[in-house]
Coordinates of N, CA, C and O in Angstrom, one line a residue:
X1 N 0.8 -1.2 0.0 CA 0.0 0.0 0.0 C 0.9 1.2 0.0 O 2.0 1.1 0.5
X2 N 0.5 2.4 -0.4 CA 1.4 3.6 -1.1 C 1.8 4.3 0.2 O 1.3 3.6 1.1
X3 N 2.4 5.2 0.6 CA 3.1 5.8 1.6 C 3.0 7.4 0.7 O 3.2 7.4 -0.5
X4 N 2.8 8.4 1.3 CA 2.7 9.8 1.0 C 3.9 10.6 2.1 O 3.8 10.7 3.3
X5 N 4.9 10.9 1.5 CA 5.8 12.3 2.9 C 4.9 13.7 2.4 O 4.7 14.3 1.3
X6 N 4.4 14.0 3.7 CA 4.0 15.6 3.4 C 5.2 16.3 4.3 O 5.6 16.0 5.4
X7 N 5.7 17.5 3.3 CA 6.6 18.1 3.8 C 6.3 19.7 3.8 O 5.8 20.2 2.8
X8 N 6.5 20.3 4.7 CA 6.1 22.2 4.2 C 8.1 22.8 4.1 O 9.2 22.8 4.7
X9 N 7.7 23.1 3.1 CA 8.9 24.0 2.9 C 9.0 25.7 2.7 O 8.0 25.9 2.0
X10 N 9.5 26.7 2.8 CA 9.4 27.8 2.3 C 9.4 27.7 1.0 O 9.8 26.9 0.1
X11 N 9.0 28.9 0.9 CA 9.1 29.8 -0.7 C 10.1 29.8 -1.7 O 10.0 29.8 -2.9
X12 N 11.5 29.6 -0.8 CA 12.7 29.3 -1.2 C 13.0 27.5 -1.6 O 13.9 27.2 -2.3
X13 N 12.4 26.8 -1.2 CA 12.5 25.9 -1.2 C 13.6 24.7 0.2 O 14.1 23.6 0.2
X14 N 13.6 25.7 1.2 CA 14.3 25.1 2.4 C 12.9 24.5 3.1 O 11.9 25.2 3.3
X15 N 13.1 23.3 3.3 CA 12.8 22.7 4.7 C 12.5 22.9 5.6 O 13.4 23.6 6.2
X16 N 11.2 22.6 6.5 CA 10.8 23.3 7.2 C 10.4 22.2 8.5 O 10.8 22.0 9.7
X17 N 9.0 21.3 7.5 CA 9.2 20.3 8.4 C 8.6 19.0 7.6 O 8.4 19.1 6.4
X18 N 8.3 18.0 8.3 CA 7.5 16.3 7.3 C 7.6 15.6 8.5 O 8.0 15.8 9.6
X19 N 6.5 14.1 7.4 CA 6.4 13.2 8.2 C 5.9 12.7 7.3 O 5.8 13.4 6.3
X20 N 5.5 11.1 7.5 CA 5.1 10.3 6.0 C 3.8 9.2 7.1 O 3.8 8.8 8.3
X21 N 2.9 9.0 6.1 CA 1.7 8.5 6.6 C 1.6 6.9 5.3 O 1.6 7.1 4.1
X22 N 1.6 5.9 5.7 CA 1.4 4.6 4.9 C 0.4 4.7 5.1 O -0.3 5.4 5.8
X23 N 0.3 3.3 4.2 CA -0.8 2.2 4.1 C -2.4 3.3 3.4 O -3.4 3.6 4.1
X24 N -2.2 3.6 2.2 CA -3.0 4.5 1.7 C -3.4 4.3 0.3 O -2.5 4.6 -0.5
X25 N -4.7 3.9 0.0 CA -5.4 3.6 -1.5 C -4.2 4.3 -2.4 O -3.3 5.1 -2.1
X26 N -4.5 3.6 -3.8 CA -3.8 3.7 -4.8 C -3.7 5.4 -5.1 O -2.6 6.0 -5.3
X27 N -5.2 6.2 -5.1 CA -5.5 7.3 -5.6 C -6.4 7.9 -4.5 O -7.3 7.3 -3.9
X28 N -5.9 9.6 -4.3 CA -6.8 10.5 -3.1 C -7.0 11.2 -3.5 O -6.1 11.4 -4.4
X29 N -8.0 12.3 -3.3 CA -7.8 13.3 -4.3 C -7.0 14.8 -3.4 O -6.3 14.4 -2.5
X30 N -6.9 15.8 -3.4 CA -6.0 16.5 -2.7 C -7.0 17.1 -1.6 O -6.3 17.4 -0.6
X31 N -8.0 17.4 -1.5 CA -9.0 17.2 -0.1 C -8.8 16.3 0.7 O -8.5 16.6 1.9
X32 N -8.8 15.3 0.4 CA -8.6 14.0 1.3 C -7.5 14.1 1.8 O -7.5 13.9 3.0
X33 N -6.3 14.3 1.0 CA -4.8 14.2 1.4 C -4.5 15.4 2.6 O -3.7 15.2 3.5
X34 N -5.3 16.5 2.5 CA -5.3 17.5 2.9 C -5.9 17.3 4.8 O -5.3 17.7 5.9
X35 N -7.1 16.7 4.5 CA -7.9 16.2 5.3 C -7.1 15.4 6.4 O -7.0 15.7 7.6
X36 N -6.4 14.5 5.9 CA -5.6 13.2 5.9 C -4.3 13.6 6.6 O -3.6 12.7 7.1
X37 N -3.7 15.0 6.7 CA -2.1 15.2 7.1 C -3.1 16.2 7.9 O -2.7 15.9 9.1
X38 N -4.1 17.5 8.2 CA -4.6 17.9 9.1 C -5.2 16.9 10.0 O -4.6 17.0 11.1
X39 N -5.9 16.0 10.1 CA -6.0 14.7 11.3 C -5.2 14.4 12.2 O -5.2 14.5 13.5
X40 N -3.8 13.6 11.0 CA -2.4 13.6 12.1 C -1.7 14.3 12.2 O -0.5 13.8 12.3
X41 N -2.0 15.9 12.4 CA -1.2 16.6 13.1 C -1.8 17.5 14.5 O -1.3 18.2 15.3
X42 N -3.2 17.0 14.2 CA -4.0 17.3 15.4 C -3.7 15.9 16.2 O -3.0 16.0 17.2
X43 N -4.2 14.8 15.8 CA -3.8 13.5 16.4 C -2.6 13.7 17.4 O -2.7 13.4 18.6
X44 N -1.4 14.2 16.6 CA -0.4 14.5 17.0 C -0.2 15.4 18.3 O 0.5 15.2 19.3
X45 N -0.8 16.3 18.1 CA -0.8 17.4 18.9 C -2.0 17.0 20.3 O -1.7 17.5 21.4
X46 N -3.1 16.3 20.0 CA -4.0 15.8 21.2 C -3.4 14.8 22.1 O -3.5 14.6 23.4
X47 N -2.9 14.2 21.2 CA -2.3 13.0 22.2 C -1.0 13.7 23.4 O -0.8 13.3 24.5
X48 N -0.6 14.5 23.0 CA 0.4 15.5 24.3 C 0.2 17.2 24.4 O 1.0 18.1 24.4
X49 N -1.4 17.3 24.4 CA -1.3 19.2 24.4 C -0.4 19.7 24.9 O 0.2 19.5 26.0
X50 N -0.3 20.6 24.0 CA 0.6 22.0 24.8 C 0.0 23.3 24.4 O -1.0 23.4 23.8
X51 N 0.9 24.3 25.2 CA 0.5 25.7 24.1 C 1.1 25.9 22.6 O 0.7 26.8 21.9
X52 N 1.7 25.1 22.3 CA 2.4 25.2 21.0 C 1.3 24.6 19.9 O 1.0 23.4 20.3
X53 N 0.9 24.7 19.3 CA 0.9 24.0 17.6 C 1.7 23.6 16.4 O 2.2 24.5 15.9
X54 N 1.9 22.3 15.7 CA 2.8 22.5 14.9 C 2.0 22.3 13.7 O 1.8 21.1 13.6
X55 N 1.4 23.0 12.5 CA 0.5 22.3 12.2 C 0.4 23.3 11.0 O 0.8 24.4 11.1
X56 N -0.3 22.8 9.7 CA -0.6 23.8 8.3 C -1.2 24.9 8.7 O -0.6 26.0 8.5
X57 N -2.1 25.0 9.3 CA -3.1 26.2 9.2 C -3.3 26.1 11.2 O -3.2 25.2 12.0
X58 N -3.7 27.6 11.2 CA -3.7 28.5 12.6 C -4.9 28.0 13.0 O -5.8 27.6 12.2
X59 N -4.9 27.8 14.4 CA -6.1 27.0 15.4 C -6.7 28.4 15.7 O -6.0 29.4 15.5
X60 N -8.1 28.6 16.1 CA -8.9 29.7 16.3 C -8.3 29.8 17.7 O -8.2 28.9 18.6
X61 N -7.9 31.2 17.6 CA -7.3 32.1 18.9 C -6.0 31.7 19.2 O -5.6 31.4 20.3
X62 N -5.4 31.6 18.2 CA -3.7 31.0 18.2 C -2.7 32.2 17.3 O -2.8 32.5 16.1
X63 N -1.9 32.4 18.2 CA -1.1 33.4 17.2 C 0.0 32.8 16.4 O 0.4 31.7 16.8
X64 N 0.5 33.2 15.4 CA 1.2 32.8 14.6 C 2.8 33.3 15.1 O 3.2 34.5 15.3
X65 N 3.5 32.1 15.1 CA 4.8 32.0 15.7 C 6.0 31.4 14.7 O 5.4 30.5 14.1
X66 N 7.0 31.3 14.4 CA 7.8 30.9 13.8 C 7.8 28.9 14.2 O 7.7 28.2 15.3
X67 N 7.8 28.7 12.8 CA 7.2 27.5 12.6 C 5.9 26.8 13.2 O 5.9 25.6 13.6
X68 N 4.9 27.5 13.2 CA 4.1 27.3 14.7 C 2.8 28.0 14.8 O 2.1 28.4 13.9
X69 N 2.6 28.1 15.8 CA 1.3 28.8 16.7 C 1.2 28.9 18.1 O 0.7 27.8 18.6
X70 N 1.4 29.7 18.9 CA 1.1 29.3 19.9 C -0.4 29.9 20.2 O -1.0 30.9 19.7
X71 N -1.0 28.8 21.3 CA -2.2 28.9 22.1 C -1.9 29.5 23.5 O -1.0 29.3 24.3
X72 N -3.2 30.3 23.4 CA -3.5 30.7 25.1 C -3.1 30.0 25.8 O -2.3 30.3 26.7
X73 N -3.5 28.5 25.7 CA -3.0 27.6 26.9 C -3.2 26.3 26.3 O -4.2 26.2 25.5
X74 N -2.4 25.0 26.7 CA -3.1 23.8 26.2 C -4.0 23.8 26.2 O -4.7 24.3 27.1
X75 N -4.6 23.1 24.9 CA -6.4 22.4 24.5 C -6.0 21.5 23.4 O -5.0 21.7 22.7
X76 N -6.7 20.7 23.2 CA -7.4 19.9 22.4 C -8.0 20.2 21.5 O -9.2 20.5 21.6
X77 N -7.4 20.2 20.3 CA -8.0 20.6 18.7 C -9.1 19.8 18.4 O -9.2 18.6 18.8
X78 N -10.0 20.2 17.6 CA -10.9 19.7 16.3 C -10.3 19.1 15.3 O -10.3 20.1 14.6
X79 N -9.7 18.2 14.6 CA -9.1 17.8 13.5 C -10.1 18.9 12.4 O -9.7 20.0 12.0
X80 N -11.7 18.2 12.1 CA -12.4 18.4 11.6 C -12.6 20.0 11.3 O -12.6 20.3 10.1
X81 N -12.8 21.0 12.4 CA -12.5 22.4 12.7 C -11.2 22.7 11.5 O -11.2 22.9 10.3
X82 N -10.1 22.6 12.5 CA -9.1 22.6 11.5 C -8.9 21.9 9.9 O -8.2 22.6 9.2
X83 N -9.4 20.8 9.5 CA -9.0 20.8 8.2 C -10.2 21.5 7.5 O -10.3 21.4 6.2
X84 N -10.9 22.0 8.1 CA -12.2 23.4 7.3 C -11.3 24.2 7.2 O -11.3 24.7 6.1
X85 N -10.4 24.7 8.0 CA -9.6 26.1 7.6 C -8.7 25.7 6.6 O -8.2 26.3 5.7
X86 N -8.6 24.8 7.0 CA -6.9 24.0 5.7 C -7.6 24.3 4.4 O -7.0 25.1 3.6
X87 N -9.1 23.7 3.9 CA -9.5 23.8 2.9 C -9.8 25.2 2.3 O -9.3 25.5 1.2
X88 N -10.8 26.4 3.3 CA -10.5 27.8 3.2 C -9.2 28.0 2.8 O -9.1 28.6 1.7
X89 N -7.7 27.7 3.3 CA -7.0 28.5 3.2 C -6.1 28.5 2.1 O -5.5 29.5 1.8
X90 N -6.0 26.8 1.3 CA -5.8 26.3 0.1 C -6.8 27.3 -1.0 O -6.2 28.2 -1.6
X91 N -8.2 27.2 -1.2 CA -8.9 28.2 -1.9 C -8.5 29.6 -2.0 O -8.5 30.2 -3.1
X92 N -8.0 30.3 -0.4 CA -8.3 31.5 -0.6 C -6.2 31.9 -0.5 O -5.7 32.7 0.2
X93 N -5.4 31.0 -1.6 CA -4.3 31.2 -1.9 C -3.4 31.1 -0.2 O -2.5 31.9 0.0
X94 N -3.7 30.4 0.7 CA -2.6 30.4 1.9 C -1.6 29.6 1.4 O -0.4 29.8 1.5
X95 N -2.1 28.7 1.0 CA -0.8 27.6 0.5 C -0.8 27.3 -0.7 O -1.6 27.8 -1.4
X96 N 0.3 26.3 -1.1 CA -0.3 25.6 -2.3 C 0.6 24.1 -2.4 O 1.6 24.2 -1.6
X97 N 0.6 23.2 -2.8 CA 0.6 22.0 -2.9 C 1.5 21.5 -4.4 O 1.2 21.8 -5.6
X98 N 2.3 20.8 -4.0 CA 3.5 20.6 -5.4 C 2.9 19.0 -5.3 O 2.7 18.8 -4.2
X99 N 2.7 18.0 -5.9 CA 2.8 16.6 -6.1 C 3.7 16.3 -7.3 O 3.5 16.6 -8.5
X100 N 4.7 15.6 -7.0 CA 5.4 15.0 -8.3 C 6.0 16.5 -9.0 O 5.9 16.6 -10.2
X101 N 6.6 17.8 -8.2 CA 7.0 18.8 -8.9 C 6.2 19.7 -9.6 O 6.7 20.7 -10.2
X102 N 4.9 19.4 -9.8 CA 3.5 20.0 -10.3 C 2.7 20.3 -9.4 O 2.4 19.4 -8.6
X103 N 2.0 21.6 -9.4 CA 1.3 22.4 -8.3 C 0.0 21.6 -9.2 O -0.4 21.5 -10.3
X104 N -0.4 21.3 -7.5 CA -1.9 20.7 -8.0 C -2.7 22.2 -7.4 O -2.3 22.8 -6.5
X105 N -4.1 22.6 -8.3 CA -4.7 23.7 -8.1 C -6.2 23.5 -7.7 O -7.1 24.4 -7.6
X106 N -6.2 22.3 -7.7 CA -8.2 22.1 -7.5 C -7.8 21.1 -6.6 O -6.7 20.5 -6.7
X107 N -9.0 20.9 -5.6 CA -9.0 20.5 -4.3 C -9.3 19.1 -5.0 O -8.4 18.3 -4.9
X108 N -10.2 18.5 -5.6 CA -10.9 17.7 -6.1 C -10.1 16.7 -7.2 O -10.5 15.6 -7.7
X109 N -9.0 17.3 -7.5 CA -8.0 16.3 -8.1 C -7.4 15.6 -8.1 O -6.3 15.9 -7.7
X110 N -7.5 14.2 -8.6 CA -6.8 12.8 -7.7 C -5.4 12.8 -7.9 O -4.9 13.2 -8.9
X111 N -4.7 12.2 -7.1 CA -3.1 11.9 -7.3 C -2.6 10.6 -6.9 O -2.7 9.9 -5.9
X112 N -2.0 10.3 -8.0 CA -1.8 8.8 -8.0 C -0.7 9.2 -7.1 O 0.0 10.2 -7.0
X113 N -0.9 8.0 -6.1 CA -0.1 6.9 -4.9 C 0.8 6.9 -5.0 O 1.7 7.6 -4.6
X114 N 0.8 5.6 -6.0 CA 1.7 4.6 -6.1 C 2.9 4.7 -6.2 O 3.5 3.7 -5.9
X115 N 3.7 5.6 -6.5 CA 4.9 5.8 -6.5 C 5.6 6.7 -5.5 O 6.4 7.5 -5.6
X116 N 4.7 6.1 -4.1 CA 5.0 7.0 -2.6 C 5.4 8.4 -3.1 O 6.6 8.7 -3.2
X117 N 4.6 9.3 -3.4 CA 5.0 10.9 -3.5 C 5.4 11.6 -2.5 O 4.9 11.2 -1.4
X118 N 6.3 12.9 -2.4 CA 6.1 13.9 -1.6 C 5.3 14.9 -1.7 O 5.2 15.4 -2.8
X119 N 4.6 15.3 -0.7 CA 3.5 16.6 -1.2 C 4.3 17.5 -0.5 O 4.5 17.1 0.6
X120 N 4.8 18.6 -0.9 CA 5.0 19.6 -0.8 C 3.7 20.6 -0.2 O 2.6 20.4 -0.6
X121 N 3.9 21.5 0.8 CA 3.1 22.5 1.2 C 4.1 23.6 1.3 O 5.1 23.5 1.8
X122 N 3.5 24.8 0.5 CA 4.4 26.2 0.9 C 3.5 27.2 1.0 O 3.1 27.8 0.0
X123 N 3.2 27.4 2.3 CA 2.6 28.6 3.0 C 3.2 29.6 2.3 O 4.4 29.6 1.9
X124 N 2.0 30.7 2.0 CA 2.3 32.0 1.7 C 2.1 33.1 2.5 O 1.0 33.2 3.0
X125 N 2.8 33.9 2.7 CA 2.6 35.0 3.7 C 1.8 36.6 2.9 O 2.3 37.2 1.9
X126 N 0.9 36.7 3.3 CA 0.7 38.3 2.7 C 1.4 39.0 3.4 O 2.0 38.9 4.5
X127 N 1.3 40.3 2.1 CA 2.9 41.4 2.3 C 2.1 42.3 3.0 O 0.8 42.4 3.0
X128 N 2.9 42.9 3.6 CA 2.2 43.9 4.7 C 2.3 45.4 3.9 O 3.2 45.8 3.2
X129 N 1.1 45.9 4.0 CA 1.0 47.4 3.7 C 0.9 47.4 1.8 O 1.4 48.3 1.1
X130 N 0.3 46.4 1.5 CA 0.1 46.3 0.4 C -0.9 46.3 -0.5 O -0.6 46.2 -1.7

């Protein structure tokens, strides 16, 4: 069964951070995949709260911190909650998604497996005073 590394890298193309999730159908489409790497990184983060976040998109009432987020105080994320913002924030240009070196642009687009891909995520920052 196919194995996916999702990795976020900057703009520049440095390294930021990853992890790889097996055992996954041939074909997903990039919602699901999306869906699928916001899960285990709330997973990740419920199983040991902290104030920290490490995670694609900002938890409601979490400020934005170098690599990160911090929270008011430990809690327990929504997976569900959060991958609604993941999907808003893909639509509304926060990130964008490289599969196989090719920016996938529609949420609804399948990506073959089978050849354990990296997905790329690179957060975009809006320019201030612009």
């Amino acid at each position: 069964m196919p194995a996916v590394h999702f990795r976020d890298e900057t703009a520049a193309g440095a390294p930021v951070a990853g992890f790889q999730v097996a055992g996954l159908p041939d074909r997903m489409t990039l919602r699901e995949l999306i869906r699928l790497r916001v899960r285990e990184e709330v997973a990740r983060h419920n199983a040991r709260p902290s104030d920290r976040f490490h995670g694609l998109v900002r938890p409601d009432g979490a400020e934005a911190e170098l690599n990160g987020y911090r929270l008011r105080e430990p809690r327990r994320l929504d997976w569900e909650r959060q991958a609604d913002i993941a999907e808003r924030a893909f639509l509304g240009n926060g990130f964008f998604v490289l599969a196989a070196d090719r920016q996938v642009e529609d949420l609804d687009e399948e990506i073959d497996l089978t050849g354990d891909p990296d997905l790329v995520f690179i957060r975009l920052v809006p320019l201030v005073g612009g």
